[in-house]
């Protein structure tokens, strides 16, 4: 819930690597024998680079969000990744590392389904059973609660793929990974597990509206990637085989391997006959997180502020404009002029009002992965802050600060307030499940006069309470006490 200090904290609201394959945008002029394709000419193998072992077992580094991502895509450097691959082309990192393969395998196994089903999993919500038949997805779900014996029967007899939705809700290590990635990207990070028996394929060729990182957990899987028909797609779509042509990349993923491809990349994957079942987890991010989305999110606040000062924006539109089939020249010219006015104002502003994106991210993201017993997430600990205290911000990656019109006032009387939203009290069990009715915002609301003091706290490693830029000592103590009660600061 959101608390307001003006109303007694009133609640009103979340890694030895042996080969690195860099997938290129073009196919190399060479013939290769694709898996299971007989004598046909197939896509070209990717350029390879030998990577020397550095010694010691490989592992993900959870020291910080940056170190986690660096270890996830190692030995590729993050600068190289974002310059050459991110939103541009696929990247395959092959790994011959038993330790890493074992770690990946611990993230989710076929046998985990038995214990998960005992906790009350339901078809559609938690698990899907499907198979690709003649280029189309055939859903084999039953009604109601999913039982392990029935899932195993469909898996063995119908060669169906089992898709488990958002396993981070139940698997601690995936929670740990995804929570750090949400801090790193500043965007929601979801996941799905796909378990496919030998000689079967779960989904037809398709593309997604998310950036995809695939970790191969069990067995091997045969992948085919195609050029996008819609680069950086904003929606999911199935594509017909006759439309997408031949794959530009084709390979097998083995335990410990990682594959990345941008949204819009057409892909399909199958478990070849004669092999054991395959399990992989798809970790995805950046859904609806484009410049277009950000523009839509900020433009409303910009118009709101500009209209307060520009009477032309407050003037009425021509009579019957909304009844016109086509836009009139006058209306188009006026809108163009207004957009130029907004652009000029945008150039000179330092405060962008995010109406929904910041709040939506924080409300729906994972709570912090507990470093200890987790008590610090529910109740404040340590010393009570006072005027002579030195304090510091904690859980900074889980907090956003934004300025918005006061949501408790009428439109005509709205004043700007400082809103602080956090995810410390978010529920892991509902992460990425779309349960809007079970989602609430948590945080604080302050008068706009508190903004400079809050920025001091945000931008300092530590700060003395008495140095906060507020008018009275009472305001200084009230501010830090409000933050402390939400576990957002600690006394040092």
PDB file of C-alpha atoms in Angstrom, residues 134-345:
ATOM      1  CA  UNK A 134       1.285 -30.438 -39.201  1.00  0.00           C
ATOM      2  CA  UNK A 135       2.658 -27.005 -38.394  1.00  0.00           C
ATOM      3  CA  UNK A 136      -0.004 -26.180 -35.820  1.00  0.00           C
ATOM      4  CA  UNK A 137      -0.057 -26.198 -32.053  1.00  0.00           C
ATOM      5  CA  UNK A 138      -2.368 -28.826 -30.616  1.00  0.00           C
ATOM      6  CA  UNK A 139      -3.257 -28.218 -26.979  1.00  0.00           C
ATOM      7  CA  UNK A 140      -3.888 -31.383 -24.959  1.00  0.00           C
ATOM      8  CA  UNK A 141      -4.857 -29.823 -21.652  1.00  0.00           C
ATOM      9  CA  UNK A 142      -7.377 -31.418 -19.375  1.00  0.00           C
ATOM     10  CA  UNK A 143      -9.715 -29.468 -17.125  1.00  0.00           C
ATOM     11  CA  UNK A 144      -8.865 -28.365 -13.633  1.00  0.00           C
ATOM     12  CA  UNK A 145      -5.966 -29.585 -11.517  1.00  0.00           C
ATOM     13  CA  UNK A 146      -2.935 -31.174 -13.210  1.00  0.00           C
ATOM     14  CA  UNK A 147      -1.871 -34.587 -11.876  1.00  0.00           C
ATOM     15  CA  UNK A 148       1.664 -35.894 -12.408  1.00  0.00           C
ATOM     16  CA  UNK A 149       0.596 -39.353 -13.589  1.00  0.00           C
ATOM     17  CA  UNK A 150      -1.604 -37.844 -16.298  1.00  0.00           C
ATOM     18  CA  UNK A 151       1.144 -35.439 -17.366  1.00  0.00           C
ATOM     19  CA  UNK A 152       3.615 -38.318 -17.575  1.00  0.00           C
ATOM     20  CA  UNK A 153       1.125 -40.373 -19.554  1.00  0.00           C
ATOM     21  CA  UNK A 154       0.618 -37.629 -22.130  1.00  0.00           C
ATOM     22  CA  UNK A 155       4.388 -37.066 -22.224  1.00  0.00           C
ATOM     23  CA  UNK A 156       5.210 -40.753 -22.810  1.00  0.00           C
ATOM     24  CA  UNK A 157       2.279 -41.908 -24.915  1.00  0.00           C
ATOM     25  CA  UNK A 158       1.278 -38.786 -26.842  1.00  0.00           C
ATOM     26  CA  UNK A 159       4.833 -37.380 -27.016  1.00  0.00           C
ATOM     27  CA  UNK A 160       3.482 -34.094 -25.761  1.00  0.00           C
ATOM     28  CA  UNK A 161       5.584 -31.167 -24.579  1.00  0.00           C
ATOM     29  CA  UNK A 162       4.990 -29.988 -21.032  1.00  0.00           C
ATOM     30  CA  UNK A 163       5.235 -26.235 -20.652  1.00  0.00           C
ATOM     31  CA  UNK A 164       5.508 -24.956 -17.075  1.00  0.00           C
ATOM     32  CA  UNK A 165       4.660 -21.315 -16.594  1.00  0.00           C
ATOM     33  CA  UNK A 166       6.788 -18.984 -14.473  1.00  0.00           C
ATOM     34  CA  UNK A 167       8.724 -21.620 -12.453  1.00  0.00           C
ATOM     35  CA  UNK A 168      10.484 -18.868 -10.464  1.00  0.00           C
ATOM     36  CA  UNK A 169       7.359 -18.869  -8.340  1.00  0.00           C
ATOM     37  CA  UNK A 170       8.441 -22.232  -6.893  1.00  0.00           C
ATOM     38  CA  UNK A 171      12.140 -22.752  -7.782  1.00  0.00           C
ATOM     39  CA  UNK A 172      14.355 -20.639  -5.548  1.00  0.00           C
ATOM     40  CA  UNK A 173      17.399 -20.500  -7.840  1.00  0.00           C
ATOM     41  CA  UNK A 174      15.310 -19.203 -10.734  1.00  0.00           C
ATOM     42  CA  UNK A 175      13.876 -16.581  -8.395  1.00  0.00           C
ATOM     43  CA  UNK A 176      17.459 -15.658  -7.468  1.00  0.00           C
ATOM     44  CA  UNK A 177      18.508 -15.369 -11.156  1.00  0.00           C
ATOM     45  CA  UNK A 178      15.460 -13.510 -12.395  1.00  0.00           C
ATOM     46  CA  UNK A 179      15.356 -11.054  -9.516  1.00  0.00           C
ATOM     47  CA  UNK A 180      18.950 -10.015 -10.299  1.00  0.00           C
ATOM     48  CA  UNK A 181      18.125  -9.777 -14.021  1.00  0.00           C
ATOM     49  CA  UNK A 182      15.137  -7.545 -13.306  1.00  0.00           C
ATOM     50  CA  UNK A 183      17.489  -5.243 -11.402  1.00  0.00           C
ATOM     51  CA  UNK A 184      19.988  -5.358 -14.309  1.00  0.00           C
ATOM     52  CA  UNK A 185      17.530  -4.678 -17.127  1.00  0.00           C
ATOM     53  CA  UNK A 186      15.072  -2.510 -15.240  1.00  0.00           C
ATOM     54  CA  UNK A 187      12.350  -4.577 -16.886  1.00  0.00           C
ATOM     55  CA  UNK A 188      10.191  -7.532 -15.929  1.00  0.00           C
ATOM     56  CA  UNK A 189      11.853 -10.930 -16.474  1.00  0.00           C
ATOM     57  CA  UNK A 190       9.656 -13.999 -16.931  1.00  0.00           C
ATOM     58  CA  UNK A 191      10.422 -17.642 -17.636  1.00  0.00           C
ATOM     59  CA  UNK A 192       8.874 -20.823 -18.984  1.00  0.00           C
ATOM     60  CA  UNK A 193      10.175 -24.391 -18.880  1.00  0.00           C
ATOM     61  CA  UNK A 194       9.694 -26.688 -21.883  1.00  0.00           C
ATOM     62  CA  UNK A 195      10.078 -30.459 -21.475  1.00  0.00           C
ATOM     63  CA  UNK A 196       9.877 -32.339 -24.792  1.00  0.00           C
ATOM     64  CA  UNK A 197      10.163 -36.119 -25.324  1.00  0.00           C
ATOM     65  CA  UNK A 198      12.325 -37.690 -28.048  1.00  0.00           C
ATOM     66  CA  UNK A 199      10.982 -37.469 -31.587  1.00  0.00           C
ATOM     67  CA  UNK A 200       8.651 -34.614 -30.860  1.00  0.00           C
ATOM     68  CA  UNK A 201       8.141 -30.874 -31.180  1.00  0.00           C
ATOM     69  CA  UNK A 202       5.970 -28.764 -28.938  1.00  0.00           C
ATOM     70  CA  UNK A 203       5.422 -25.526 -30.849  1.00  0.00           C
ATOM     71  CA  UNK A 204       5.245 -24.548 -34.545  1.00  0.00           C
ATOM     72  CA  UNK A 205       7.589 -21.912 -36.031  1.00  0.00           C
ATOM     73  CA  UNK A 206       6.847 -18.602 -34.362  1.00  0.00           C
ATOM     74  CA  UNK A 207       8.333 -15.373 -33.057  1.00  0.00           C
ATOM     75  CA  UNK A 208       7.937 -13.639 -29.731  1.00  0.00           C
ATOM     76  CA  UNK A 209       7.657 -10.087 -28.476  1.00  0.00           C
ATOM     77  CA  UNK A 210      10.439 -10.533 -25.901  1.00  0.00           C
ATOM     78  CA  UNK A 211      14.235 -10.796 -25.772  1.00  0.00           C
ATOM     79  CA  UNK A 212      14.980 -14.481 -25.178  1.00  0.00           C
ATOM     80  CA  UNK A 213      17.742 -16.248 -23.244  1.00  0.00           C
ATOM     81  CA  UNK A 214      17.578 -20.060 -23.443  1.00  0.00           C
ATOM     82  CA  UNK A 215      19.388 -22.273 -20.929  1.00  0.00           C
ATOM     83  CA  UNK A 216      19.589 -25.963 -21.829  1.00  0.00           C
ATOM     84  CA  UNK A 217      18.975 -27.931 -18.647  1.00  0.00           C
ATOM     85  CA  UNK A 218      18.505 -31.609 -19.592  1.00  0.00           C
ATOM     86  CA  UNK A 219      19.138 -33.610 -22.769  1.00  0.00           C
ATOM     87  CA  UNK A 220      19.660 -32.048 -26.194  1.00  0.00           C
ATOM     88  CA  UNK A 221      17.442 -29.983 -28.437  1.00  0.00           C
ATOM     89  CA  UNK A 222      17.601 -29.232 -32.161  1.00  0.00           C
ATOM     90  CA  UNK A 223      17.045 -25.552 -32.976  1.00  0.00           C
ATOM     91  CA  UNK A 224      16.322 -23.749 -36.240  1.00  0.00           C
ATOM     92  CA  UNK A 225      16.355 -19.955 -36.485  1.00  0.00           C
ATOM     93  CA  UNK A 226      15.066 -17.848 -39.383  1.00  0.00           C
ATOM     94  CA  UNK A 227      15.347 -14.228 -40.434  1.00  0.00           C
ATOM     95  CA  UNK A 228      12.614 -12.082 -38.857  1.00  0.00           C
ATOM     96  CA  UNK A 229       9.647 -11.023 -40.909  1.00  0.00           C
ATOM     97  CA  UNK A 230       8.941  -8.393 -38.253  1.00  0.00           C
ATOM     98  CA  UNK A 231      12.162  -7.176 -36.576  1.00  0.00           C
ATOM     99  CA  UNK A 232      11.734  -6.328 -32.890  1.00  0.00           C
ATOM    100  CA  UNK A 233       8.164  -7.563 -33.026  1.00  0.00           C
ATOM    101  CA  UNK A 234       5.636  -6.219 -30.555  1.00  0.00           C
ATOM    102  CA  UNK A 235       3.455  -9.316 -30.528  1.00  0.00           C
ATOM    103  CA  UNK A 236       3.632 -13.115 -30.681  1.00  0.00           C
ATOM    104  CA  UNK A 237       2.850 -14.738 -34.024  1.00  0.00           C
ATOM    105  CA  UNK A 238       2.963 -18.195 -35.598  1.00  0.00           C
ATOM    106  CA  UNK A 239       4.593 -18.334 -39.045  1.00  0.00           C
ATOM    107  CA  UNK A 240       3.899 -20.884 -41.791  1.00  0.00           C
ATOM    108  CA  UNK A 241       6.852 -22.990 -43.002  1.00  0.00           C
ATOM    109  CA  UNK A 242       6.311 -21.925 -46.618  1.00  0.00           C
ATOM    110  CA  UNK A 243       6.639 -18.262 -45.674  1.00  0.00           C
ATOM    111  CA  UNK A 244       9.818 -18.349 -43.592  1.00  0.00           C
ATOM    112  CA  UNK A 245      12.053 -20.284 -46.036  1.00  0.00           C
ATOM    113  CA  UNK A 246      15.155 -22.179 -44.962  1.00  0.00           C
ATOM    114  CA  UNK A 247      16.717 -21.683 -41.537  1.00  0.00           C
ATOM    115  CA  UNK A 248      19.753 -19.400 -41.401  1.00  0.00           C
ATOM    116  CA  UNK A 249      21.074 -21.093 -38.249  1.00  0.00           C
ATOM    117  CA  UNK A 250      20.691 -24.717 -37.166  1.00  0.00           C
ATOM    118  CA  UNK A 251      22.341 -26.413 -34.196  1.00  0.00           C
ATOM    119  CA  UNK A 252      21.923 -28.648 -31.160  1.00  0.00           C
ATOM    120  CA  UNK A 253      21.808 -27.248 -27.656  1.00  0.00           C
ATOM    121  CA  UNK A 254      23.408 -29.365 -24.910  1.00  0.00           C
ATOM    122  CA  UNK A 255      23.277 -28.996 -21.127  1.00  0.00           C
ATOM    123  CA  UNK A 256      25.129 -25.851 -20.053  1.00  0.00           C
ATOM    124  CA  UNK A 257      24.690 -24.083 -23.416  1.00  0.00           C
ATOM    125  CA  UNK A 258      23.078 -20.660 -23.707  1.00  0.00           C
ATOM    126  CA  UNK A 259      21.226 -19.180 -26.666  1.00  0.00           C
ATOM    127  CA  UNK A 260      20.073 -15.586 -27.060  1.00  0.00           C
ATOM    128  CA  UNK A 261      17.956 -14.128 -29.824  1.00  0.00           C
ATOM    129  CA  UNK A 262      16.061 -10.852 -30.229  1.00  0.00           C
ATOM    130  CA  UNK A 263      12.324 -10.465 -30.270  1.00  0.00           C
ATOM    131  CA  UNK A 264      10.913 -11.140 -33.719  1.00  0.00           C
ATOM    132  CA  UNK A 265      13.403 -13.973 -34.428  1.00  0.00           C
ATOM    133  CA  UNK A 266      11.450 -16.850 -35.972  1.00  0.00           C
ATOM    134  CA  UNK A 267      12.386 -20.140 -34.364  1.00  0.00           C
ATOM    135  CA  UNK A 268      11.348 -23.733 -33.810  1.00  0.00           C
ATOM    136  CA  UNK A 269      12.890 -26.518 -31.748  1.00  0.00           C
ATOM    137  CA  UNK A 270      12.484 -30.295 -31.465  1.00  0.00           C
ATOM    138  CA  UNK A 271      13.984 -33.211 -29.575  1.00  0.00           C
ATOM    139  CA  UNK A 272      15.434 -35.658 -32.141  1.00  0.00           C
ATOM    140  CA  UNK A 273      14.373 -39.291 -32.053  1.00  0.00           C
ATOM    141  CA  UNK A 274      16.674 -41.684 -30.260  1.00  0.00           C
ATOM    142  CA  UNK A 275      17.715 -39.186 -27.603  1.00  0.00           C
ATOM    143  CA  UNK A 276      16.569 -38.599 -24.074  1.00  0.00           C
ATOM    144  CA  UNK A 277      13.981 -35.953 -23.352  1.00  0.00           C
ATOM    145  CA  UNK A 278      15.008 -32.295 -23.456  1.00  0.00           C
ATOM    146  CA  UNK A 279      14.383 -29.637 -20.824  1.00  0.00           C
ATOM    147  CA  UNK A 280      15.170 -25.970 -21.321  1.00  0.00           C
ATOM    148  CA  UNK A 281      14.140 -22.768 -19.628  1.00  0.00           C
ATOM    149  CA  UNK A 282      13.338 -19.659 -21.616  1.00  0.00           C
ATOM    150  CA  UNK A 283      14.129 -16.469 -19.711  1.00  0.00           C
ATOM    151  CA  UNK A 284      12.542 -13.460 -21.365  1.00  0.00           C
ATOM    152  CA  UNK A 285      12.499  -9.699 -20.916  1.00  0.00           C
ATOM    153  CA  UNK A 286      11.801  -6.332 -22.558  1.00  0.00           C
ATOM    154  CA  UNK A 287       8.162  -6.876 -23.392  1.00  0.00           C
ATOM    155  CA  UNK A 288       6.554  -3.509 -24.151  1.00  0.00           C
ATOM    156  CA  UNK A 289       9.761  -1.743 -23.114  1.00  0.00           C
ATOM    157  CA  UNK A 290      10.557   0.204 -26.310  1.00  0.00           C
ATOM    158  CA  UNK A 291      11.062   3.913 -27.015  1.00  0.00           C
ATOM    159  CA  UNK A 292       7.529   3.915 -28.408  1.00  0.00           C
ATOM    160  CA  UNK A 293       6.181   2.607 -25.128  1.00  0.00           C
ATOM    161  CA  UNK A 294       8.188   5.166 -23.164  1.00  0.00           C
ATOM    162  CA  UNK A 295       6.932   7.973 -25.392  1.00  0.00           C
ATOM    163  CA  UNK A 296       3.344   6.927 -24.847  1.00  0.00           C
ATOM    164  CA  UNK A 297       3.987   6.729 -21.122  1.00  0.00           C
ATOM    165  CA  UNK A 298       5.497  10.200 -20.779  1.00  0.00           C
ATOM    166  CA  UNK A 299       3.523  12.181 -23.364  1.00  0.00           C
ATOM    167  CA  UNK A 300       0.384  12.380 -21.252  1.00  0.00           C
ATOM    168  CA  UNK A 301       2.218  14.081 -18.374  1.00  0.00           C
ATOM    169  CA  UNK A 302       3.922  16.440 -20.799  1.00  0.00           C
ATOM    170  CA  UNK A 303       0.581  17.444 -22.340  1.00  0.00           C
ATOM    171  CA  UNK A 304      -0.933  17.846 -18.871  1.00  0.00           C
ATOM    172  CA  UNK A 305       1.789  20.260 -17.764  1.00  0.00           C
ATOM    173  CA  UNK A 306       1.891  22.205 -21.030  1.00  0.00           C
ATOM    174  CA  UNK A 307      -1.885  22.659 -21.107  1.00  0.00           C
ATOM    175  CA  UNK A 308      -1.690  24.406 -17.742  1.00  0.00           C
ATOM    176  CA  UNK A 309       0.383  27.188 -19.338  1.00  0.00           C
ATOM    177  CA  UNK A 310      -0.788  27.189 -22.984  1.00  0.00           C
ATOM    178  CA  UNK A 311      -4.349  28.346 -23.528  1.00  0.00           C
ATOM    179  CA  UNK A 312      -4.263  27.050 -27.125  1.00  0.00           C
ATOM    180  CA  UNK A 313      -4.090  23.481 -25.811  1.00  0.00           C
ATOM    181  CA  UNK A 314      -7.107  24.168 -23.642  1.00  0.00           C
ATOM    182  CA  UNK A 315      -9.190  25.531 -26.522  1.00  0.00           C
ATOM    183  CA  UNK A 316     -11.991  23.309 -27.823  1.00  0.00           C
ATOM    184  CA  UNK A 317     -11.672  21.244 -30.992  1.00  0.00           C
ATOM    185  CA  UNK A 318     -13.857  22.219 -34.003  1.00  0.00           C
ATOM    186  CA  UNK A 319     -17.499  21.232 -33.920  1.00  0.00           C
ATOM    187  CA  UNK A 320     -18.232  17.726 -35.275  1.00  0.00           C
ATOM    188  CA  UNK A 321     -14.497  16.883 -35.603  1.00  0.00           C
ATOM    189  CA  UNK A 322     -15.094  13.543 -33.933  1.00  0.00           C
ATOM    190  CA  UNK A 323     -17.774  12.725 -36.535  1.00  0.00           C
ATOM    191  CA  UNK A 324     -15.407  13.144 -39.515  1.00  0.00           C
ATOM    192  CA  UNK A 325     -14.385  10.004 -41.436  1.00  0.00           C
ATOM    193  CA  UNK A 326     -10.970  11.464 -42.274  1.00  0.00           C
ATOM    194  CA  UNK A 327      -8.786  13.955 -40.443  1.00  0.00           C
ATOM    195  CA  UNK A 328      -9.181  17.487 -41.707  1.00  0.00           C
ATOM    196  CA  UNK A 329      -6.254  19.591 -42.897  1.00  0.00           C
ATOM    197  CA  UNK A 330      -6.925  22.075 -40.118  1.00  0.00           C
ATOM    198  CA  UNK A 331      -6.848  19.377 -37.429  1.00  0.00           C
ATOM    199  CA  UNK A 332      -3.654  17.821 -38.813  1.00  0.00           C
ATOM    200  CA  UNK A 333      -1.940  21.202 -38.983  1.00  0.00           C
ATOM    201  CA  UNK A 334      -2.985  22.073 -35.443  1.00  0.00           C
ATOM    202  CA  UNK A 335      -1.803  18.739 -34.037  1.00  0.00           C
ATOM    203  CA  UNK A 336       1.552  19.111 -35.821  1.00  0.00           C
ATOM    204  CA  UNK A 337       1.967  22.519 -34.238  1.00  0.00           C
ATOM    205  CA  UNK A 338       1.129  21.203 -30.806  1.00  0.00           C
ATOM    206  CA  UNK A 339       3.659  18.371 -31.206  1.00  0.00           C
ATOM    207  CA  UNK A 340       6.355  20.903 -32.086  1.00  0.00           C
ATOM    208  CA  UNK A 341       5.431  22.879 -28.987  1.00  0.00           C
ATOM    209  CA  UNK A 342       5.686  19.721 -26.869  1.00  0.00           C
ATOM    210  CA  UNK A 343       9.059  18.859 -28.445  1.00  0.00           C
ATOM    211  CA  UNK A 344      10.394  22.307 -27.574  1.00  0.00           C
ATOM    212  CA  UNK A 345       9.174  21.970 -24.015  1.00  0.00           C
TER     213      UNK A 345
END
